[in-house]
C-alpha cells in the first residue's frame, strides 16, 4: 500500500509498504481522510518525540475493511472516526481518571503507524462508528475538535463572557465556534494573516485584530478597560502568550492551548497572579471528548466545512505538507 513516511528527522517521503495484518481486537481501516496537524511537522523536524521511521497522521477517518477476532458491533463497510490516543488503563493517572496523562500513552501516528496511508490497523477501543451522512473528510476533524472541547471545558467559559483568541489557524477556528456555542457574548480574534481573520469573521468573531497594524492588548483594553474573561493562546507563539497575560481581567483565565517551542519560557509575576486571582492552565489531548465532538460534527452545529480548506490526494502528500500552515489553508486533509 502507499503511505507517507517520516524516515528520519527531516526526511519525509512516499513509500510502498505492506498492508498491516489484521489482529485480534483490531479493525483494518481503509483511510479516507487524514488531517495534517501542527504536531506532524514538529515530528518531522525532531521537535516532538515520536518513534521513527513512522507513518504519521493522527486525525483520520475511514471505512472498515476487515474485522479482527473478538470484536462485536463493527462490520466491513462501517464508517469510523479514530481516537489516536491509546491509554493503558492501569497506571496511576489512568486509575485517577486522568487518562490523557497516561504514563504509557501510545498514539497512532506518533508511536505506531497512523493515517497517512491507504490502510491502518486501529484497535477497536479507538474506533467510533459514525453515520454515513457525515462526510469522512469532516469526521477526520473529530480528534482536533475533541482536543478543543477539552480546552473550552477547562476554560470555564460561561454565557456572557468575552473571549479573546490569539491565532486563527484550525484550532483557533474551532475554539472560536465552541466559545460561541458556550454563550460567549463576544469573541475577539488576533491573527497577522488577513485571510485567517476573514475566515474568523465569517465564523462569528465579533471583531478581529491585525497585530502587525495595532497593539493587540491596547486594542482590547480600549474596548474593555478591565480586560476580558477568558484568553486562549492558539498560536504557540511566545510573544502572543505574553500578551494573553496582559489582556486577561481580574478573576479571568488564560488557556495555554497552542504548542510553543519546548525551550520557550514565560515570566509570570506570582504577586499579580495571586492578587488578581488569575488562572493559567494548559490543556492536553482529548480525554472522553470524542463522542461529543462527533455529535457536534454530525449535527452540523460545528462548521467543519469552514475548517477543512484543502483535500489533497495521498500521492501529493509532500505538497500537502508544504501547503500546510500557509495563509490560504486551515486544515489540510490528505486523502488516500
Ligand atoms: Zn494533532
Ligand atoms: Zn495509563
GROMACS .gro file of C-alpha atoms and ligand atoms in nm:
model
  338
    1UNK     CA    1   0.000   0.000   0.000
    2UNK     CA    2   0.100   0.362  -0.049
    3UNK     CA    3   0.195   0.561   0.263
    4UNK     CA    4   0.371   0.881   0.367
    5UNK     CA    5   0.661   0.801   0.593
    6UNK     CA    6   0.897   1.004   0.808
    7UNK     CA    7   1.215   0.802   0.753
    8UNK     CA    8   1.426   1.004   0.996
    9UNK     CA    9   1.428   1.361   1.128
   10UNK     CA   10   1.387   1.597   0.833
   11UNK     CA   11   1.307   1.326   0.577
   12UNK     CA   12   0.952   1.262   0.457
   13UNK     CA   13   0.861   1.056   0.153
   14UNK     CA   14   0.610   0.829  -0.015
   15UNK     CA   15   0.673   0.457   0.033
   16UNK     CA   16   0.521   0.133  -0.078
   17UNK     CA   17   0.482  -0.078   0.232
   18UNK     CA   18   0.293  -0.398   0.317
   19UNK     CA   19  -0.070  -0.360   0.422
   20UNK     CA   20  -0.098  -0.404   0.802
   21UNK     CA   21  -0.202  -0.751   0.917
   22UNK     CA   22  -0.533  -0.789   1.091
   23UNK     CA   23  -0.501  -0.879   1.460
   24UNK     CA   24  -0.750  -0.978   1.730
   25UNK     CA   25  -0.939  -0.674   1.864
   26UNK     CA   26  -0.819  -0.470   1.566
   27UNK     CA   27  -1.002  -0.316   1.273
   28UNK     CA   28  -0.835  -0.284   0.936
   29UNK     CA   29  -0.948   0.060   0.824
   30UNK     CA   30  -0.928   0.192   0.469
   31UNK     CA   31  -0.834   0.553   0.539
   32UNK     CA   32  -1.049   0.811   0.362
   33UNK     CA   33  -0.907   1.134   0.503
   34UNK     CA   34  -0.625   1.221   0.740
   35UNK     CA   35  -0.564   1.576   0.858
   36UNK     CA   36  -0.223   1.738   0.890
   37UNK     CA   37  -0.176   1.863   1.246
   38UNK     CA   38   0.082   2.114   1.370
   39UNK     CA   39   0.238   1.820   1.553
   40UNK     CA   40   0.322   1.639   1.226
   41UNK     CA   41   0.580   1.893   1.104
   42UNK     CA   42   0.710   1.905   1.463
   43UNK     CA   43   0.765   1.527   1.449
   44UNK     CA   44   0.926   1.561   1.107
   45UNK     CA   45   1.172   1.821   1.235
   46UNK     CA   46   1.253   1.638   1.559
   47UNK     CA   47   1.068   1.886   1.782
   48UNK     CA   48   0.817   1.632   1.914
   49UNK     CA   49   0.908   1.285   2.046
   50UNK     CA   50   0.800   1.001   1.815
   51UNK     CA   51   0.912   0.657   1.704
   52UNK     CA   52   1.085   0.680   1.365
   53UNK     CA   53   1.055   0.559   1.097
   54UNK     CA   54   0.685   0.642   1.121
   55UNK     CA   55   0.371   0.669   0.914
   56UNK     CA   56   0.230   0.982   1.079
   57UNK     CA   57  -0.131   1.102   1.082
   58UNK     CA   58  -0.341   1.102   1.399
   59UNK     CA   59  -0.657   1.281   1.279
   60UNK     CA   60  -0.835   1.043   1.047
   61UNK     CA   61  -1.145   0.857   0.948
   62UNK     CA   62  -1.223   0.579   0.706
   63UNK     CA   63  -1.417   0.267   0.621
   64UNK     CA   64  -1.379  -0.069   0.797
   65UNK     CA   65  -1.222  -0.316   0.556
   66UNK     CA   66  -1.194  -0.618   0.787
   67UNK     CA   67  -1.276  -0.700   1.148
   68UNK     CA   68  -1.041  -0.891   1.380
   69UNK     CA   69  -1.140  -1.173   1.613
   70UNK     CA   70  -1.308  -1.083   1.938
   71UNK     CA   71  -1.496  -0.780   1.807
   72UNK     CA   72  -1.871  -0.727   1.821
   73UNK     CA   73  -2.055  -0.430   1.683
   74UNK     CA   74  -1.839  -0.346   1.381
   75UNK     CA   75  -1.868  -0.482   1.029
   76UNK     CA   76  -1.691  -0.424   0.698
   77UNK     CA   77  -1.831  -0.112   0.535
   78UNK     CA   78  -1.889   0.074   0.862
   79UNK     CA   79  -1.761   0.431   0.869
   80UNK     CA   80  -1.536   0.510   1.163
   81UNK     CA   81  -1.351   0.806   1.315
   82UNK     CA   82  -1.037   0.731   1.511
   83UNK     CA   83  -0.919   0.842   1.854
   84UNK     CA   84  -0.542   0.805   1.816
   85UNK     CA   85  -0.459   0.816   2.187
   86UNK     CA   86  -0.433   0.466   2.333
   87UNK     CA   87  -0.415   0.462   2.713
   88UNK     CA   88  -0.306   0.174   2.937
   89UNK     CA   89  -0.590   0.187   3.189
   90UNK     CA   90  -0.371   0.063   3.472
   91UNK     CA   91  -0.120   0.340   3.554
   92UNK     CA   92  -0.190   0.573   3.844
   93UNK     CA   93  -0.301   0.855   3.612
   94UNK     CA   94  -0.548   0.632   3.429
   95UNK     CA   95  -0.685   0.500   3.756
   96UNK     CA   96  -0.738   0.853   3.884
   97UNK     CA   97  -0.940   0.942   3.573
   98UNK     CA   98  -0.662   1.141   3.403
   99UNK     CA   99  -0.634   0.904   3.110
  100UNK     CA  100  -0.488   1.167   2.879
  101UNK     CA  101  -0.186   1.190   3.111
  102UNK     CA  102  -0.135   0.813   3.096
  103UNK     CA  103   0.228   0.724   3.161
  104UNK     CA  104   0.215   0.459   2.892
  105UNK     CA  105   0.027   0.659   2.629
  106UNK     CA  106   0.082   0.529   2.276
  107UNK     CA  107  -0.061   0.727   1.987
  108UNK     CA  108  -0.147   0.613   1.637
  109UNK     CA  109   0.056   0.831   1.403
  110UNK     CA  110   0.312   0.920   1.671
  111UNK     CA  111   0.443   0.594   1.816
  112UNK     CA  112   0.276   0.341   1.585
  113UNK     CA  113   0.159   0.369   1.220
  114UNK     CA  114  -0.112   0.629   1.162
  115UNK     CA  115  -0.341   0.764   0.896
  116UNK     CA  116  -0.127   0.888   0.607
  117UNK     CA  117  -0.163   0.551   0.438
  118UNK     CA  118  -0.418   0.357   0.240
  119UNK     CA  119  -0.482   0.127   0.536
  120UNK     CA  120  -0.433   0.143   0.909
  121UNK     CA  121  -0.476  -0.112   1.187
  122UNK     CA  122  -0.693   0.050   1.455
  123UNK     CA  123  -0.756  -0.110   1.796
  124UNK     CA  124  -1.133  -0.137   1.835
  125UNK     CA  125  -1.115   0.071   2.154
  126UNK     CA  126  -1.009   0.367   1.937
  127UNK     CA  127  -1.280   0.341   1.671
  128UNK     CA  128  -1.607   0.539   1.676
  129UNK     CA  129  -1.879   0.424   1.440
  130UNK     CA  130  -2.029   0.724   1.260
  131UNK     CA  131  -2.330   0.776   1.036
  132UNK     CA  132  -2.263   0.764   0.664
  133UNK     CA  133  -2.425   1.105   0.629
  134UNK     CA  134  -2.114   1.265   0.784
  135UNK     CA  135  -1.851   1.325   0.513
  136UNK     CA  136  -1.536   1.134   0.608
  137UNK     CA  137  -1.321   1.444   0.550
  138UNK     CA  138  -1.529   1.612   0.823
  139UNK     CA  139  -1.524   1.305   1.051
  140UNK     CA  140  -1.143   1.325   1.039
  141UNK     CA  141  -1.176   1.650   1.235
  142UNK     CA  142  -1.312   1.461   1.537
  143UNK     CA  143  -0.977   1.442   1.717
  144UNK     CA  144  -0.886   1.813   1.687
  145UNK     CA  145  -1.243   1.911   1.778
  146UNK     CA  146  -1.225   1.677   2.079
  147UNK     CA  147  -0.897   1.840   2.190
  148UNK     CA  148  -1.055   2.186   2.152
  149UNK     CA  149  -1.358   2.073   2.354
  150UNK     CA  150  -1.122   1.976   2.635
  151UNK     CA  151  -0.966   2.323   2.621
  152UNK     CA  152  -1.302   2.501   2.621
  153UNK     CA  153  -1.427   2.281   2.908
  154UNK     CA  154  -1.120   2.371   3.115
  155UNK     CA  155  -1.152   2.742   3.032
  156UNK     CA  156  -1.483   2.754   3.218
  157UNK     CA  157  -1.643   2.997   2.968
  158UNK     CA  158  -1.994   3.088   3.084
  159UNK     CA  159  -2.268   3.269   2.895
  160UNK     CA  160  -2.191   3.636   2.853
  161UNK     CA  161  -1.812   3.605   2.882
  162UNK     CA  162  -1.586   3.796   2.648
  163UNK     CA  163  -1.330   3.562   2.493
  164UNK     CA  164  -1.007   3.660   2.318
  165UNK     CA  165  -0.823   3.416   2.091
  166UNK     CA  166  -0.467   3.462   1.967
  167UNK     CA  167  -0.422   3.261   1.646
  168UNK     CA  168  -0.690   3.181   1.388
  169UNK     CA  169  -0.543   2.861   1.250
  170UNK     CA  170  -0.750   2.540   1.254
  171UNK     CA  171  -0.756   2.517   1.635
  172UNK     CA  172  -0.842   2.886   1.674
  173UNK     CA  173  -1.122   2.846   1.419
  174UNK     CA  174  -1.266   2.551   1.613
  175UNK     CA  175  -1.230   2.712   1.956
  176UNK     CA  176  -1.399   3.027   1.822
  177UNK     CA  177  -1.702   2.818   1.725
  178UNK     CA  178  -1.710   2.630   2.056
  179UNK     CA  179  -1.677   2.953   2.257
  180UNK     CA  180  -1.978   3.094   2.076
  181UNK     CA  181  -2.178   2.776   2.146
  182UNK     CA  182  -2.080   2.814   2.510
  183UNK     CA  183  -2.253   3.151   2.514
  184UNK     CA  184  -1.964   3.397   2.480
  185UNK     CA  185  -2.107   3.746   2.427
  186UNK     CA  186  -1.811   3.841   2.208
  187UNK     CA  187  -1.518   3.653   2.064
  188UNK     CA  188  -1.223   3.865   1.952
  189UNK     CA  189  -0.959   3.706   1.729
  190UNK     CA  190  -0.599   3.818   1.677
  191UNK     CA  191  -0.405   3.693   1.374
  192UNK     CA  192  -0.149   3.854   1.146
  193UNK     CA  193  -0.290   3.683   0.834
  194UNK     CA  194  -0.573   3.862   0.660
  195UNK     CA  195  -0.735   3.551   0.515
  196UNK     CA  196  -0.746   3.387   0.856
  197UNK     CA  197  -0.901   3.698   1.008
  198UNK     CA  198  -1.165   3.696   0.733
  199UNK     CA  199  -1.240   3.330   0.799
  200UNK     CA  200  -1.271   3.407   1.171
  201UNK     CA  201  -1.517   3.688   1.096
  202UNK     CA  202  -1.722   3.453   0.879
  203UNK     CA  203  -1.732   3.207   1.170
  204UNK     CA  204  -1.874   3.472   1.403
  205UNK     CA  205  -1.580   3.661   1.554
  206UNK     CA  206  -1.716   3.995   1.680
  207UNK     CA  207  -1.403   4.166   1.557
  208UNK     CA  208  -1.052   4.079   1.457
  209UNK     CA  209  -0.717   4.245   1.521
  210UNK     CA  210  -0.413   4.255   1.295
  211UNK     CA  211  -0.119   4.257   1.541
  212UNK     CA  212   0.104   4.387   1.262
  213UNK     CA  213  -0.104   4.706   1.245
  214UNK     CA  214  -0.203   4.767   1.606
  215UNK     CA  215  -0.107   4.657   1.954
  216UNK     CA  216  -0.350   4.375   2.026
  217UNK     CA  217  -0.357   4.431   2.403
  218UNK     CA  218  -0.414   4.805   2.362
  219UNK     CA  219  -0.693   4.743   2.109
  220UNK     CA  220  -0.866   4.506   2.352
  221UNK     CA  221  -0.816   4.736   2.650
  222UNK     CA  222  -0.960   5.031   2.454
  223UNK     CA  223  -1.282   4.835   2.429
  224UNK     CA  224  -1.260   4.651   2.762
  225UNK     CA  225  -1.052   4.858   3.006
  226UNK     CA  226  -1.065   4.580   3.268
  227UNK     CA  227  -0.960   4.313   3.018
  228UNK     CA  228  -1.152   4.006   2.906
  229UNK     CA  229  -1.278   3.697   3.089
  230UNK     CA  230  -1.100   3.422   2.901
  231UNK     CA  231  -0.795   3.439   2.675
  232UNK     CA  232  -0.679   3.150   2.460
  233UNK     CA  233  -0.341   3.124   2.300
  234UNK     CA  234  -0.388   2.909   1.990
  235UNK     CA  235  -0.076   3.042   1.819
  236UNK     CA  236   0.207   2.870   2.004
  237UNK     CA  237   0.391   3.198   1.965
  238UNK     CA  238   0.561   3.305   2.289
  239UNK     CA  239   0.514   3.676   2.210
  240UNK     CA  240   0.138   3.616   2.184
  241UNK     CA  241   0.143   3.411   2.505
  242UNK     CA  242   0.296   3.709   2.688
  243UNK     CA  243   0.010   3.923   2.560
  244UNK     CA  244  -0.252   3.681   2.691
  245UNK     CA  245  -0.143   3.779   3.044
  246UNK     CA  246  -0.181   4.148   2.963
  247UNK     CA  247  -0.532   4.110   2.824
  248UNK     CA  248  -0.698   3.896   3.092
  249UNK     CA  249  -0.917   4.061   3.355
  250UNK     CA  250  -0.906   4.005   3.731
  251UNK     CA  251  -1.051   3.665   3.808
  252UNK     CA  252  -1.002   3.558   3.448
  253UNK     CA  253  -0.849   3.256   3.283
  254UNK     CA  254  -0.560   3.220   3.040
  255UNK     CA  255  -0.560   2.896   2.841
  256UNK     CA  256  -0.225   2.789   2.702
  257UNK     CA  257  -0.356   2.585   2.416
  258UNK     CA  258  -0.105   2.640   2.136
  259UNK     CA  259   0.214   2.434   2.135
  260UNK     CA  260   0.509   2.665   2.199
  261UNK     CA  261   0.869   2.571   2.135
  262UNK     CA  262   0.974   2.343   2.420
  263UNK     CA  263   1.252   2.579   2.529
  264UNK     CA  264   1.038   2.896   2.528
  265UNK     CA  265   0.988   3.046   2.874
  266UNK     CA  266   0.735   3.283   3.020
  267UNK     CA  267   0.794   3.517   3.312
  268UNK     CA  268   0.496   3.545   3.543
  269UNK     CA  269   0.462   3.770   3.846
  270UNK     CA  270   0.324   3.549   4.125
  271UNK     CA  271   0.203   3.851   4.324
  272UNK     CA  272  -0.008   3.958   4.026
  273UNK     CA  273  -0.148   3.606   3.979
  274UNK     CA  274  -0.244   3.586   4.346
  275UNK     CA  275  -0.371   3.940   4.384
  276UNK     CA  276  -0.587   3.918   4.072
  277UNK     CA  277  -0.689   3.556   4.111
  278UNK     CA  278  -0.569   3.466   3.764
  279UNK     CA  279  -0.596   3.110   3.637
  280UNK     CA  280  -0.330   2.996   3.391
  281UNK     CA  281  -0.383   2.650   3.258
  282UNK     CA  282  -0.278   2.400   2.998
  283UNK     CA  283  -0.496   2.162   2.801
  284UNK     CA  284  -0.367   1.837   2.663
  285UNK     CA  285  -0.530   1.585   2.431
  286UNK     CA  286  -0.893   1.472   2.427
  287UNK     CA  287  -0.997   1.276   2.736
  288UNK     CA  288  -1.353   1.148   2.691
  289UNK     CA  289  -1.447   1.422   2.444
  290UNK     CA  290  -1.450   1.226   2.115
  291UNK     CA  291  -1.818   1.129   2.134
  292UNK     CA  292  -1.923   1.489   2.198
  293UNK     CA  293  -1.700   1.612   1.914
  294UNK     CA  294  -1.861   1.366   1.675
  295UNK     CA  295  -2.211   1.467   1.783
  296UNK     CA  296  -2.126   1.831   1.708
  297UNK     CA  297  -1.994   1.731   1.365
  298UNK     CA  298  -2.289   1.505   1.282
  299UNK     CA  299  -2.543   1.764   1.394
  300UNK     CA  300  -2.377   2.034   1.185
  301UNK     CA  301  -2.353   2.264   1.488
  302UNK     CA  302  -1.981   2.278   1.425
  303UNK     CA  303  -1.899   2.403   1.075
  304UNK     CA  304  -1.639   2.150   0.960
  305UNK     CA  305  -1.657   2.270   0.601
  306UNK     CA  306  -1.519   2.608   0.709
  307UNK     CA  307  -1.220   2.440   0.876
  308UNK     CA  308  -1.131   2.181   0.610
  309UNK     CA  309  -0.997   2.409   0.338
  310UNK     CA  310  -0.788   2.162   0.135
  311UNK     CA  311  -0.825   1.799   0.028
  312UNK     CA  312  -0.513   1.658  -0.135
  313UNK     CA  313  -0.460   1.304  -0.267
  314UNK     CA  314  -0.205   1.090  -0.079
  315UNK     CA  315   0.020   1.076  -0.386
  316UNK     CA  316   0.065   1.451  -0.342
  317UNK     CA  317   0.125   1.420   0.032
  318UNK     CA  318   0.458   1.603   0.019
  319UNK     CA  319   0.290   1.902  -0.144
  320UNK     CA  320   0.020   1.887   0.123
  321UNK     CA  321   0.287   1.916   0.394
  322UNK     CA  322   0.438   2.217   0.216
  323UNK     CA  323   0.099   2.382   0.182
  324UNK     CA  324   0.011   2.323   0.549
  325UNK     CA  325   0.035   2.630   0.771
  326UNK     CA  326   0.012   2.870   0.478
  327UNK     CA  327  -0.219   3.168   0.482
  328UNK     CA  328  -0.460   3.007   0.237
  329UNK     CA  329  -0.526   2.697   0.450
  330UNK     CA  330  -0.670   2.594   0.778
  331UNK     CA  331  -0.698   2.213   0.792
  332UNK     CA  332  -0.536   2.023   0.506
  333UNK     CA  333  -0.679   1.673   0.455
  334UNK     CA  334  -0.470   1.406   0.285
  335UNK     CA  335  -0.692   1.157   0.106
  336UNK     CA  336  -0.557   0.811   0.017
  337LIG    ZN1  337  -0.295   1.682   1.648
  338LIG    ZN1  338  -0.221   0.471   3.190
   0.00000   0.00000   0.00000
